[in-house]
Amino acid sequence: MALILSGFVFSQANYPHNAAFAQPVEFREYIDNFDGYSFMYPYNWIRVRGAGADIFFRDPYVLDENVMVEISSPSSSYYKSVQDLGSPEEAGKKVLKQYLTEFMSTRLGVRRESSILTTSSKVASDGKLYYVVEVNIKSYANNNELAVMPENRVARLEWDRRYLSVLGVENNQLYELRLQTPEKSFLEEESDIRRVMDSFRVNKIAA
């Protein structure tokens, strides 16, 4: 799957975890006519340049919460439909595999637990087919005490995140909208998060 997924992991800031969505949320629309996509995002989120994605916004207070778009290379991919990825379930496995590759750690004592929560397909208001994938990844690490044998070291939860991807195809390219949020924030913010996801559209680039 020719996705160029960025490898950024942000640590949790010392702010209320629902700061971005605590009040009624206003949204802005981001439209990229050059690359051919659009989506809505919370008005107070900050654009981060040089993050490796085509576009990247993050919550100014909850640094674990962000949204980005990735696009496959036009020179190395030729997609006719999101169904080129297989079924939604097959696409979900590929997405999770990419996440785990991206978050691979060389630190001793680190392990990751992951699961695919849901996979589905939908035809949006633009008449195009999209796949939706949700996964959970937890990261555990021990503190590598020198006086404690490795088998007796206690692994502690570092972070617990939900990753939500919307996949679409246009212009012979694969587009992925990707949302990251702490799992503990998801239930409180779900309706706003899904509004961002539901707003994602891939658009034909003018010749």
PDB file of C-alpha atoms in Angstrom:
ATOM      1  CA  MET A   1       0.000   0.000   0.000  1.00  0.00           C
ATOM      2  CA  ALA A   2       1.798   3.071  -1.262  1.00  0.00           C
ATOM      3  CA  LEU A   3       1.080   5.462   1.563  1.00  0.00           C
ATOM      4  CA  ILE A   4       3.624   7.962   2.808  1.00  0.00           C
ATOM      5  CA  LEU A   5       2.762   7.947   6.494  1.00  0.00           C
ATOM      6  CA  SER A   6       4.588  10.339   8.780  1.00  0.00           C
ATOM      7  CA  GLY A   7       6.317   9.032  11.880  1.00  0.00           C
ATOM      8  CA  PHE A   8       5.441  11.732  14.364  1.00  0.00           C
ATOM      9  CA  VAL A   9       4.401  10.761  17.904  1.00  0.00           C
ATOM     10  CA  PHE A  10       3.365  13.646  20.146  1.00  0.00           C
ATOM     11  CA  SER A  11       3.405  13.545  23.933  1.00  0.00           C
ATOM     12  CA  GLN A  12       0.454  14.591  26.073  1.00  0.00           C
ATOM     13  CA  ALA A  13       0.586  18.165  27.345  1.00  0.00           C
ATOM     14  CA  ASN A  14      -0.531  19.183  30.817  1.00  0.00           C
ATOM     15  CA  TYR A  15      -3.894  20.574  29.716  1.00  0.00           C
ATOM     16  CA  PRO A  16      -7.431  19.236  30.010  1.00  0.00           C
ATOM     17  CA  HIS A  17      -7.668  16.405  27.506  1.00  0.00           C
ATOM     18  CA  ASN A  18     -10.899  17.742  26.034  1.00  0.00           C
ATOM     19  CA  ALA A  19      -9.734  21.341  25.650  1.00  0.00           C
ATOM     20  CA  ALA A  20     -10.318  21.407  21.908  1.00  0.00           C
ATOM     21  CA  PHE A  21     -13.899  20.195  22.130  1.00  0.00           C
ATOM     22  CA  ALA A  22     -14.974  21.393  25.598  1.00  0.00           C
ATOM     23  CA  GLN A  23     -16.999  24.251  24.092  1.00  0.00           C
ATOM     24  CA  PRO A  24     -19.230  24.114  21.003  1.00  0.00           C
ATOM     25  CA  VAL A  25     -16.809  23.530  18.160  1.00  0.00           C
ATOM     26  CA  GLU A  26     -16.485  25.767  15.157  1.00  0.00           C
ATOM     27  CA  PHE A  27     -14.962  24.272  12.049  1.00  0.00           C
ATOM     28  CA  ARG A  28     -12.983  25.558   9.126  1.00  0.00           C
ATOM     29  CA  GLU A  29     -12.746  23.919   5.730  1.00  0.00           C
ATOM     30  CA  TYR A  30      -9.346  23.153   4.275  1.00  0.00           C
ATOM     31  CA  ILE A  31      -9.426  22.884   0.477  1.00  0.00           C
ATOM     32  CA  ASP A  32      -6.411  21.777  -1.550  1.00  0.00           C
ATOM     33  CA  ASN A  33      -7.274  22.337  -5.194  1.00  0.00           C
ATOM     34  CA  PHE A  34      -3.750  21.487  -6.319  1.00  0.00           C
ATOM     35  CA  ASP A  35      -3.686  17.996  -4.775  1.00  0.00           C
ATOM     36  CA  GLY A  36      -7.426  17.377  -4.916  1.00  0.00           C
ATOM     37  CA  TYR A  37      -8.984  16.983  -1.453  1.00  0.00           C
ATOM     38  CA  SER A  38     -10.838  18.848   1.275  1.00  0.00           C
ATOM     39  CA  PHE A  39     -11.975  18.369   4.886  1.00  0.00           C
ATOM     40  CA  MET A  40     -13.208  20.246   7.947  1.00  0.00           C
ATOM     41  CA  TYR A  41     -11.122  20.758  11.092  1.00  0.00           C
ATOM     42  CA  PRO A  42     -11.566  22.599  14.439  1.00  0.00           C
ATOM     43  CA  TYR A  43     -10.952  26.316  13.904  1.00  0.00           C
ATOM     44  CA  ASN A  44      -8.367  26.625  16.692  1.00  0.00           C
ATOM     45  CA  TRP A  45      -6.147  23.773  15.537  1.00  0.00           C
ATOM     46  CA  ILE A  46      -2.691  24.822  14.407  1.00  0.00           C
ATOM     47  CA  ARG A  47      -1.055  23.943  11.118  1.00  0.00           C
ATOM     48  CA  VAL A  48       2.323  22.248  11.545  1.00  0.00           C
ATOM     49  CA  ARG A  49       4.697  22.593   8.614  1.00  0.00           C
ATOM     50  CA  GLY A  50       7.466  20.117   7.930  1.00  0.00           C
ATOM     51  CA  ALA A  51       5.583  17.270   9.638  1.00  0.00           C
ATOM     52  CA  GLY A  52       6.052  14.938   6.665  1.00  0.00           C
ATOM     53  CA  ALA A  53       2.375  14.811   5.668  1.00  0.00           C
ATOM     54  CA  ASP A  54       0.759  16.705   2.806  1.00  0.00           C
ATOM     55  CA  ILE A  55      -1.111  18.738   5.447  1.00  0.00           C
ATOM     56  CA  PHE A  56      -1.046  18.473   9.243  1.00  0.00           C
ATOM     57  CA  PHE A  57      -3.098  20.215  11.953  1.00  0.00           C
ATOM     58  CA  ARG A  58      -2.913  19.613  15.693  1.00  0.00           C
ATOM     59  CA  ASP A  59      -4.746  20.673  18.794  1.00  0.00           C
ATOM     60  CA  PRO A  60      -2.780  23.519  20.452  1.00  0.00           C
ATOM     61  CA  TYR A  61      -3.318  22.043  23.923  1.00  0.00           C
ATOM     62  CA  VAL A  62      -3.679  18.295  23.485  1.00  0.00           C
ATOM     63  CA  LEU A  63      -0.616  17.421  21.465  1.00  0.00           C
ATOM     64  CA  ASP A  64      -1.731  13.808  21.063  1.00  0.00           C
ATOM     65  CA  GLU A  65      -4.669  14.997  18.973  1.00  0.00           C
ATOM     66  CA  ASN A  66      -4.099  15.770  15.316  1.00  0.00           C
ATOM     67  CA  VAL A  67      -5.304  15.292  11.762  1.00  0.00           C
ATOM     68  CA  MET A  68      -3.297  14.852   8.587  1.00  0.00           C
ATOM     69  CA  VAL A  69      -3.652  13.833   4.958  1.00  0.00           C
ATOM     70  CA  GLU A  70      -1.315  11.504   3.110  1.00  0.00           C
ATOM     71  CA  ILE A  71      -1.282  10.929  -0.652  1.00  0.00           C
ATOM     72  CA  SER A  72       0.370   8.113  -2.557  1.00  0.00           C
ATOM     73  CA  SER A  73       3.050   9.077  -5.047  1.00  0.00           C
ATOM     74  CA  PRO A  74       1.610   9.594  -8.550  1.00  0.00           C
ATOM     75  CA  SER A  75       4.779   8.150 -10.053  1.00  0.00           C
ATOM     76  CA  SER A  76       4.651   4.874  -8.123  1.00  0.00           C
ATOM     77  CA  SER A  77       0.933   4.145  -7.836  1.00  0.00           C
ATOM     78  CA  TYR A  78      -2.067   3.887 -10.110  1.00  0.00           C
ATOM     79  CA  TYR A  79      -5.361   3.428  -8.303  1.00  0.00           C
ATOM     80  CA  LYS A  80      -8.735   3.190  -9.996  1.00  0.00           C
ATOM     81  CA  SER A  81     -10.781   2.633  -6.850  1.00  0.00           C
ATOM     82  CA  VAL A  82     -10.303   2.211  -3.122  1.00  0.00           C
ATOM     83  CA  GLN A  83     -11.367  -1.368  -3.806  1.00  0.00           C
ATOM     84  CA  ASP A  84      -7.880  -1.879  -5.228  1.00  0.00           C
ATOM     85  CA  LEU A  85      -6.911  -2.313  -1.559  1.00  0.00           C
ATOM     86  CA  GLY A  86      -9.214  -5.308  -1.295  1.00  0.00           C
ATOM     87  CA  SER A  87     -12.144  -5.447   1.097  1.00  0.00           C
ATOM     88  CA  PRO A  88     -12.444  -2.961   4.001  1.00  0.00           C
ATOM     89  CA  GLU A  89     -11.157  -5.715   6.282  1.00  0.00           C
ATOM     90  CA  GLU A  90      -8.093  -6.269   4.096  1.00  0.00           C
ATOM     91  CA  ALA A  91      -7.497  -2.525   3.950  1.00  0.00           C
ATOM     92  CA  GLY A  92      -7.742  -2.383   7.747  1.00  0.00           C
ATOM     93  CA  LYS A  93      -4.974  -4.951   8.107  1.00  0.00           C
ATOM     94  CA  LYS A  94      -2.750  -2.936   5.778  1.00  0.00           C
ATOM     95  CA  VAL A  95      -3.451   0.285   7.655  1.00  0.00           C
ATOM     96  CA  LEU A  96      -2.676  -1.310  11.024  1.00  0.00           C
ATOM     97  CA  LYS A  97       0.515  -2.862   9.682  1.00  0.00           C
ATOM     98  CA  GLN A  98       1.635   0.561   8.449  1.00  0.00           C
ATOM     99  CA  TYR A  99       0.888   2.151  11.817  1.00  0.00           C
ATOM    100  CA  LEU A 100       2.900  -0.481  13.667  1.00  0.00           C
ATOM    101  CA  THR A 101       5.799  -0.074  11.252  1.00  0.00           C
ATOM    102  CA  GLU A 102       5.673   3.662  11.761  1.00  0.00           C
ATOM    103  CA  PHE A 103       5.664   3.416  15.546  1.00  0.00           C
ATOM    104  CA  MET A 104       8.331   0.740  15.752  1.00  0.00           C
ATOM    105  CA  SER A 105      10.659   1.509  18.651  1.00  0.00           C
ATOM    106  CA  THR A 106      14.274   0.545  19.202  1.00  0.00           C
ATOM    107  CA  ARG A 107      14.032   1.203  22.942  1.00  0.00           C
ATOM    108  CA  LEU A 108      14.494  -1.797  25.185  1.00  0.00           C
ATOM    109  CA  GLY A 109      11.450  -2.902  27.132  1.00  0.00           C
ATOM    110  CA  VAL A 110       8.887  -1.339  24.788  1.00  0.00           C
ATOM    111  CA  ARG A 111       5.973  -3.341  23.468  1.00  0.00           C
ATOM    112  CA  ARG A 112       2.861  -2.408  21.536  1.00  0.00           C
ATOM    113  CA  GLU A 113      -0.623  -3.887  21.702  1.00  0.00           C
ATOM    114  CA  SER A 114      -2.919  -3.236  18.772  1.00  0.00           C
ATOM    115  CA  SER A 115      -6.342  -4.159  17.477  1.00  0.00           C
ATOM    116  CA  ILE A 116      -8.592  -3.295  14.566  1.00  0.00           C
ATOM    117  CA  LEU A 117     -11.784  -1.861  16.067  1.00  0.00           C
ATOM    118  CA  THR A 118     -13.926  -1.386  12.960  1.00  0.00           C
ATOM    119  CA  THR A 119     -13.680  -1.397   9.183  1.00  0.00           C
ATOM    120  CA  SER A 120     -16.418  -0.237   6.854  1.00  0.00           C
ATOM    121  CA  SER A 121     -17.183   1.292   3.486  1.00  0.00           C
ATOM    122  CA  LYS A 122     -19.456   4.181   2.582  1.00  0.00           C
ATOM    123  CA  VAL A 123     -20.607   6.130  -0.441  1.00  0.00           C
ATOM    124  CA  ALA A 124     -20.348   9.804   0.463  1.00  0.00           C
ATOM    125  CA  SER A 125     -22.414  12.723  -0.815  1.00  0.00           C
ATOM    126  CA  ASP A 126     -20.005  13.088  -3.750  1.00  0.00           C
ATOM    127  CA  GLY A 127     -20.996   9.621  -4.947  1.00  0.00           C
ATOM    128  CA  LYS A 128     -17.517   8.168  -4.315  1.00  0.00           C
ATOM    129  CA  LEU A 129     -16.625   5.080  -2.321  1.00  0.00           C
ATOM    130  CA  TYR A 130     -14.528   5.481   0.827  1.00  0.00           C
ATOM    131  CA  TYR A 131     -13.158   3.005   3.362  1.00  0.00           C
ATOM    132  CA  VAL A 132     -13.123   3.824   7.074  1.00  0.00           C
ATOM    133  CA  VAL A 133     -10.713   2.081   9.451  1.00  0.00           C
ATOM    134  CA  GLU A 134     -10.404   2.512  13.224  1.00  0.00           C
ATOM    135  CA  VAL A 135      -7.598   0.941  15.248  1.00  0.00           C
ATOM    136  CA  ASN A 136      -6.337   1.124  18.803  1.00  0.00           C
ATOM    137  CA  ILE A 137      -2.663   1.009  19.719  1.00  0.00           C
ATOM    138  CA  LYS A 138      -1.272   0.932  23.244  1.00  0.00           C
ATOM    139  CA  SER A 139       2.397   1.419  24.104  1.00  0.00           C
ATOM    140  CA  TYR A 140       3.951  -0.125  27.197  1.00  0.00           C
ATOM    141  CA  ALA A 141       7.467   0.337  28.564  1.00  0.00           C
ATOM    142  CA  ASN A 142       9.380  -0.660  31.667  1.00  0.00           C
ATOM    143  CA  ASN A 143      11.923   1.549  33.387  1.00  0.00           C
ATOM    144  CA  ASN A 144      14.803  -0.914  32.926  1.00  0.00           C
ATOM    145  CA  GLU A 145      15.862  -0.960  36.584  1.00  0.00           C
ATOM    146  CA  LEU A 146      19.397  -2.299  36.736  1.00  0.00           C
ATOM    147  CA  ALA A 147      18.749  -4.189  39.982  1.00  0.00           C
ATOM    148  CA  VAL A 148      15.699  -5.980  38.599  1.00  0.00           C
ATOM    149  CA  MET A 149      15.831  -8.971  36.298  1.00  0.00           C
ATOM    150  CA  PRO A 150      14.195  -8.317  32.879  1.00  0.00           C
ATOM    151  CA  GLU A 151      11.452 -10.874  33.520  1.00  0.00           C
ATOM    152  CA  ASN A 152      10.504  -9.080  36.753  1.00  0.00           C
ATOM    153  CA  ARG A 153      10.303  -5.555  35.363  1.00  0.00           C
ATOM    154  CA  VAL A 154       6.817  -4.079  35.268  1.00  0.00           C
ATOM    155  CA  ALA A 155       5.643  -2.624  31.966  1.00  0.00           C
ATOM    156  CA  ARG A 156       3.642   0.577  32.372  1.00  0.00           C
ATOM    157  CA  LEU A 157       1.217   2.116  29.928  1.00  0.00           C
ATOM    158  CA  GLU A 158       2.850   5.040  28.076  1.00  0.00           C
ATOM    159  CA  TRP A 159      -0.043   5.950  25.799  1.00  0.00           C
ATOM    160  CA  ASP A 160      -3.351   4.591  24.556  1.00  0.00           C
ATOM    161  CA  ARG A 161      -4.568   6.060  21.267  1.00  0.00           C
ATOM    162  CA  ARG A 162      -7.254   5.625  18.668  1.00  0.00           C
ATOM    163  CA  TYR A 163      -6.328   6.091  15.021  1.00  0.00           C
ATOM    164  CA  LEU A 164      -9.067   6.714  12.497  1.00  0.00           C
ATOM    165  CA  SER A 165      -8.426   6.600   8.756  1.00  0.00           C
ATOM    166  CA  VAL A 166     -10.626   7.485   5.801  1.00  0.00           C
ATOM    167  CA  LEU A 167      -9.337   6.183   2.476  1.00  0.00           C
ATOM    168  CA  GLY A 168     -10.399   7.381  -0.943  1.00  0.00           C
ATOM    169  CA  VAL A 169      -9.126   7.273  -4.511  1.00  0.00           C
ATOM    170  CA  GLU A 170      -9.085   9.992  -7.155  1.00  0.00           C
ATOM    171  CA  ASN A 171      -6.595  11.183  -9.792  1.00  0.00           C
ATOM    172  CA  ASN A 172      -5.167   7.628  -9.799  1.00  0.00           C
ATOM    173  CA  GLN A 173      -3.889   8.239  -6.266  1.00  0.00           C
ATOM    174  CA  LEU A 174      -4.753   6.884  -2.818  1.00  0.00           C
ATOM    175  CA  TYR A 175      -5.669   9.548  -0.252  1.00  0.00           C
ATOM    176  CA  GLU A 176      -5.796   8.974   3.506  1.00  0.00           C
ATOM    177  CA  LEU A 177      -7.261  11.307   6.099  1.00  0.00           C
ATOM    178  CA  ARG A 178      -5.835  10.266   9.409  1.00  0.00           C
ATOM    179  CA  LEU A 179      -7.015  11.329  12.873  1.00  0.00           C
ATOM    180  CA  GLN A 180      -5.185  10.572  16.099  1.00  0.00           C
ATOM    181  CA  THR A 181      -6.740  11.050  19.529  1.00  0.00           C
ATOM    182  CA  PRO A 182      -6.131   9.706  23.049  1.00  0.00           C
ATOM    183  CA  GLU A 183      -8.543   6.877  23.725  1.00  0.00           C
ATOM    184  CA  LYS A 184      -9.743   8.576  26.916  1.00  0.00           C
ATOM    185  CA  SER A 185     -10.802  11.613  24.865  1.00  0.00           C
ATOM    186  CA  PHE A 186     -12.601   9.731  22.139  1.00  0.00           C
ATOM    187  CA  LEU A 187     -15.987   9.162  23.757  1.00  0.00           C
ATOM    188  CA  GLU A 188     -16.340  12.800  24.782  1.00  0.00           C
ATOM    189  CA  GLU A 189     -15.324  14.070  21.360  1.00  0.00           C
ATOM    190  CA  GLU A 190     -16.658  11.351  19.100  1.00  0.00           C
ATOM    191  CA  SER A 191     -19.330  13.405  17.331  1.00  0.00           C
ATOM    192  CA  ASP A 192     -16.854  16.160  16.421  1.00  0.00           C
ATOM    193  CA  ILE A 193     -14.184  13.666  15.402  1.00  0.00           C
ATOM    194  CA  ARG A 194     -16.656  11.921  13.132  1.00  0.00           C
ATOM    195  CA  ARG A 195     -17.649  15.245  11.624  1.00  0.00           C
ATOM    196  CA  VAL A 196     -14.047  15.715  10.540  1.00  0.00           C
ATOM    197  CA  MET A 197     -13.953  12.197   9.135  1.00  0.00           C
ATOM    198  CA  ASP A 198     -17.275  12.529   7.337  1.00  0.00           C
ATOM    199  CA  SER A 199     -16.192  15.795   5.722  1.00  0.00           C
ATOM    200  CA  PHE A 200     -13.241  14.279   3.848  1.00  0.00           C
ATOM    201  CA  ARG A 201     -13.580  14.395   0.079  1.00  0.00           C
ATOM    202  CA  VAL A 202     -11.222  13.578  -2.750  1.00  0.00           C
ATOM    203  CA  ASN A 203     -11.643  15.787  -5.799  1.00  0.00           C
ATOM    204  CA  LYS A 204     -10.741  15.624  -9.455  1.00  0.00           C
ATOM    205  CA  ILE A 205      -7.758  17.819 -10.290  1.00  0.00           C
ATOM    206  CA  ALA A 206      -8.397  20.167 -13.174  1.00  0.00           C
ATOM    207  CA  ALA A 207      -6.279  19.356 -16.209  1.00  0.00           C
TER     208      ALA A 207
END
